[in-house]
PDB file of C-alpha atoms in Angstrom:
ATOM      1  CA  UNK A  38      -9.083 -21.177  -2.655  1.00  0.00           C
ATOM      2  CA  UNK A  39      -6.123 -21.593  -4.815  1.00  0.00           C
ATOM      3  CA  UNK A  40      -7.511 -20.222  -7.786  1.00  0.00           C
ATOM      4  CA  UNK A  41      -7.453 -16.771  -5.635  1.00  0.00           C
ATOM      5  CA  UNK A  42      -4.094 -16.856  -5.100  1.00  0.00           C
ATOM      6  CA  UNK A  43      -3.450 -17.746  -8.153  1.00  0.00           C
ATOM      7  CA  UNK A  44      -5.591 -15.605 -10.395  1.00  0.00           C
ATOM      8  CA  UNK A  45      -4.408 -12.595  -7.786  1.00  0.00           C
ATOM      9  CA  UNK A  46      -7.438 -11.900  -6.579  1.00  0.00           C
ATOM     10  CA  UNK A  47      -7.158 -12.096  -3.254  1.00  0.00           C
ATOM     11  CA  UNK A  48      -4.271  -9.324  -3.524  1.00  0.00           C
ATOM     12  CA  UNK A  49      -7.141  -7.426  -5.067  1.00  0.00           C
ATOM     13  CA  UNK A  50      -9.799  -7.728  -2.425  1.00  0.00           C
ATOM     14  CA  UNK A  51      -6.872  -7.059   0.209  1.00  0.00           C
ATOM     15  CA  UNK A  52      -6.314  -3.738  -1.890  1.00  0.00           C
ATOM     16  CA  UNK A  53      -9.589  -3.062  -2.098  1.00  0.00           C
ATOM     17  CA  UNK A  54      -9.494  -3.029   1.433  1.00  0.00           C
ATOM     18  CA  UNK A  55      -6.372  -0.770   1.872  1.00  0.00           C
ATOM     19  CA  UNK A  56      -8.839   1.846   0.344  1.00  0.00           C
ATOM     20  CA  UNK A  57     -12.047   1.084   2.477  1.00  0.00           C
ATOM     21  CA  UNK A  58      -9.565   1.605   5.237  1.00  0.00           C
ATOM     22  CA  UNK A  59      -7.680   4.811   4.094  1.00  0.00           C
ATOM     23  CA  UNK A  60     -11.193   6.634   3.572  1.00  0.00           C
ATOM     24  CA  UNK A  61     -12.517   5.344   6.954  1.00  0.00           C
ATOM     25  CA  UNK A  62      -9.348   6.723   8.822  1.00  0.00           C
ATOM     26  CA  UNK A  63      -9.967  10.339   6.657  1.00  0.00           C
ATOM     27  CA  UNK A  64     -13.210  10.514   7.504  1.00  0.00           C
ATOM     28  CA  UNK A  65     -13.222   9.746  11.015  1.00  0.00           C
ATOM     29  CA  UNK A  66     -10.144  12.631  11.079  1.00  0.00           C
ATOM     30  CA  UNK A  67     -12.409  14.653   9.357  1.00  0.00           C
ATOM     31  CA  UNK A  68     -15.429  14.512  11.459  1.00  0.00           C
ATOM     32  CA  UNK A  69     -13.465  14.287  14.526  1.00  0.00           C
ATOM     33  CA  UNK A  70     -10.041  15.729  14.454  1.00  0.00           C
ATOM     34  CA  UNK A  71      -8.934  12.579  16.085  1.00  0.00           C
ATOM     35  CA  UNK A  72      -6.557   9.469  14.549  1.00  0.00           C
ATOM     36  CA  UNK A  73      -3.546  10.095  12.062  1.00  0.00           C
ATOM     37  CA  UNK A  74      -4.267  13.089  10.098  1.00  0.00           C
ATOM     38  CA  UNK A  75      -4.377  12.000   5.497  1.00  0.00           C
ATOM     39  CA  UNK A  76      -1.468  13.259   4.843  1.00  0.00           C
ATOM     40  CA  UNK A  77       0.645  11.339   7.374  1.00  0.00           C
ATOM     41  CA  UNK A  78      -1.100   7.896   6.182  1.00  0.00           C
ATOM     42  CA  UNK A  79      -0.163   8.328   2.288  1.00  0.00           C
ATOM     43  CA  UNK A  80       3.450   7.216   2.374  1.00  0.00           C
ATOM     44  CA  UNK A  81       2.536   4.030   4.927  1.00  0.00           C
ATOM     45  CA  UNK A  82      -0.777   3.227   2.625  1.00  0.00           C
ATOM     46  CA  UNK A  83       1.508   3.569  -0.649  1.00  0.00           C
ATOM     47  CA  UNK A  84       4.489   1.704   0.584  1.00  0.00           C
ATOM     48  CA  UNK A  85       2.081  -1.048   1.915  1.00  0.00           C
ATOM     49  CA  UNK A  86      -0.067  -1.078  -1.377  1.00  0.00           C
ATOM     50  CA  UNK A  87       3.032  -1.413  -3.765  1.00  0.00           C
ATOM     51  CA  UNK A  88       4.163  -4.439  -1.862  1.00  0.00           C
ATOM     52  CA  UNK A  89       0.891  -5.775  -2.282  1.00  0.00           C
ATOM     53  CA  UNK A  90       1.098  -5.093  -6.088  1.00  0.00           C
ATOM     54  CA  UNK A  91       4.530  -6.769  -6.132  1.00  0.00           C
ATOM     55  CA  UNK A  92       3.085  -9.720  -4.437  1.00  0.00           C
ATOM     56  CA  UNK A  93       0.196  -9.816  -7.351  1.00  0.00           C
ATOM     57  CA  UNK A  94       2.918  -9.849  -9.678  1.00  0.00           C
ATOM     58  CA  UNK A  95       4.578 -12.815  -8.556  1.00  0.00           C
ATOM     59  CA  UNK A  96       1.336 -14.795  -8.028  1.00  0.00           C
ATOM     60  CA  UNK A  97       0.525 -14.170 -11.732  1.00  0.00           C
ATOM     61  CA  UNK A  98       3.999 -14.616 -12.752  1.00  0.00           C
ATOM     62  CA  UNK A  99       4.345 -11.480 -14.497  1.00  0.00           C
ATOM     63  CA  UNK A 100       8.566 -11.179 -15.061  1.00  0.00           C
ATOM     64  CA  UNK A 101      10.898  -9.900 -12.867  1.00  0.00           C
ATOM     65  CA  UNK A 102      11.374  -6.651 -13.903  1.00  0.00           C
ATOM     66  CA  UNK A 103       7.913  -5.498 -13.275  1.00  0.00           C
ATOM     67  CA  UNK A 104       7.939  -7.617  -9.808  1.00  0.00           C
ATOM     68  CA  UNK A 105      10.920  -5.857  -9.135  1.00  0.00           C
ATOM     69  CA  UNK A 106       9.869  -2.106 -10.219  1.00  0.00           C
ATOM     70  CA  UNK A 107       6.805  -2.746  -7.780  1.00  0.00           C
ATOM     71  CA  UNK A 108       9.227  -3.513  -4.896  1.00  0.00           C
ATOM     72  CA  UNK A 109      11.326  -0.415  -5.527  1.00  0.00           C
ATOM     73  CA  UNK A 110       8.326   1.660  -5.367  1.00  0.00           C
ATOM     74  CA  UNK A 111       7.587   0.508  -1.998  1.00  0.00           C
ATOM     75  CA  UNK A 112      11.367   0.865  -1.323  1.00  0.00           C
ATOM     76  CA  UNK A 113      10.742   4.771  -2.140  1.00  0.00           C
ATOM     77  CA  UNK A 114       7.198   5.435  -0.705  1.00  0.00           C
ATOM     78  CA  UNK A 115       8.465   3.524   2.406  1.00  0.00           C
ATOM     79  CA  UNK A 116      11.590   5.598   3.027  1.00  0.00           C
ATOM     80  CA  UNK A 117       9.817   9.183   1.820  1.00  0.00           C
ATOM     81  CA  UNK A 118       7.134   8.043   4.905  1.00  0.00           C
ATOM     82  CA  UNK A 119      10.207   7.592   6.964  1.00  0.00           C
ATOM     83  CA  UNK A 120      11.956  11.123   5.737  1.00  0.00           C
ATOM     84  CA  UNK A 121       8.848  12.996   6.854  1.00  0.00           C
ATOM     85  CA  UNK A 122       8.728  11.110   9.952  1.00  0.00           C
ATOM     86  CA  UNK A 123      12.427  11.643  11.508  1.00  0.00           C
ATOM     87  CA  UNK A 124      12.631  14.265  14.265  1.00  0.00           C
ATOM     88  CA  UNK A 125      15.849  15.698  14.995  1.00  0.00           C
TER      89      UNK A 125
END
């Protein structure tokens, strides 16, 4: 079990899953109109899926800088997903 958090596997399967789940949720929009429509999903799936990326990083102890660009990314998916969001 360590050697998946280690190796950053799990991070990968947990991605992997992040995918399974955005293409369930279009499809089911798809076929029935019903749930959170794509393009509202893309800034909460990105902002989500960079954090897990950052996480990666840090379990493979890549350096700080790219650990750190990661996290800004989510920073700027997160608060885009936010922008388009806010009702006046």
């Amino acid at each position: 079990m360590a050697e998946l958090f280690a190796s950053g596997r799990l991070i990968d399967l947990i991605l992997g899953l992040v995918v399974i789940e955005a293409i369930a949720l279009t499809v089911l929009h798809r076929l029935t109109g019903k749930g959170v429509a794509p393009r509202d999903l893309v800034g909460l799936l990105l902002a989500g899926a960079f954090l897990l990326v950052a996480v990666r990083f840090a379990l493979t102890g890549a350096d700080w800088v790219w650990i750190g660009a990661w996290l800004a990314l989510a920073l700027i998916a997160h608060l885009a997903d936010l922008a388009l969001r806010w009702r006046p």
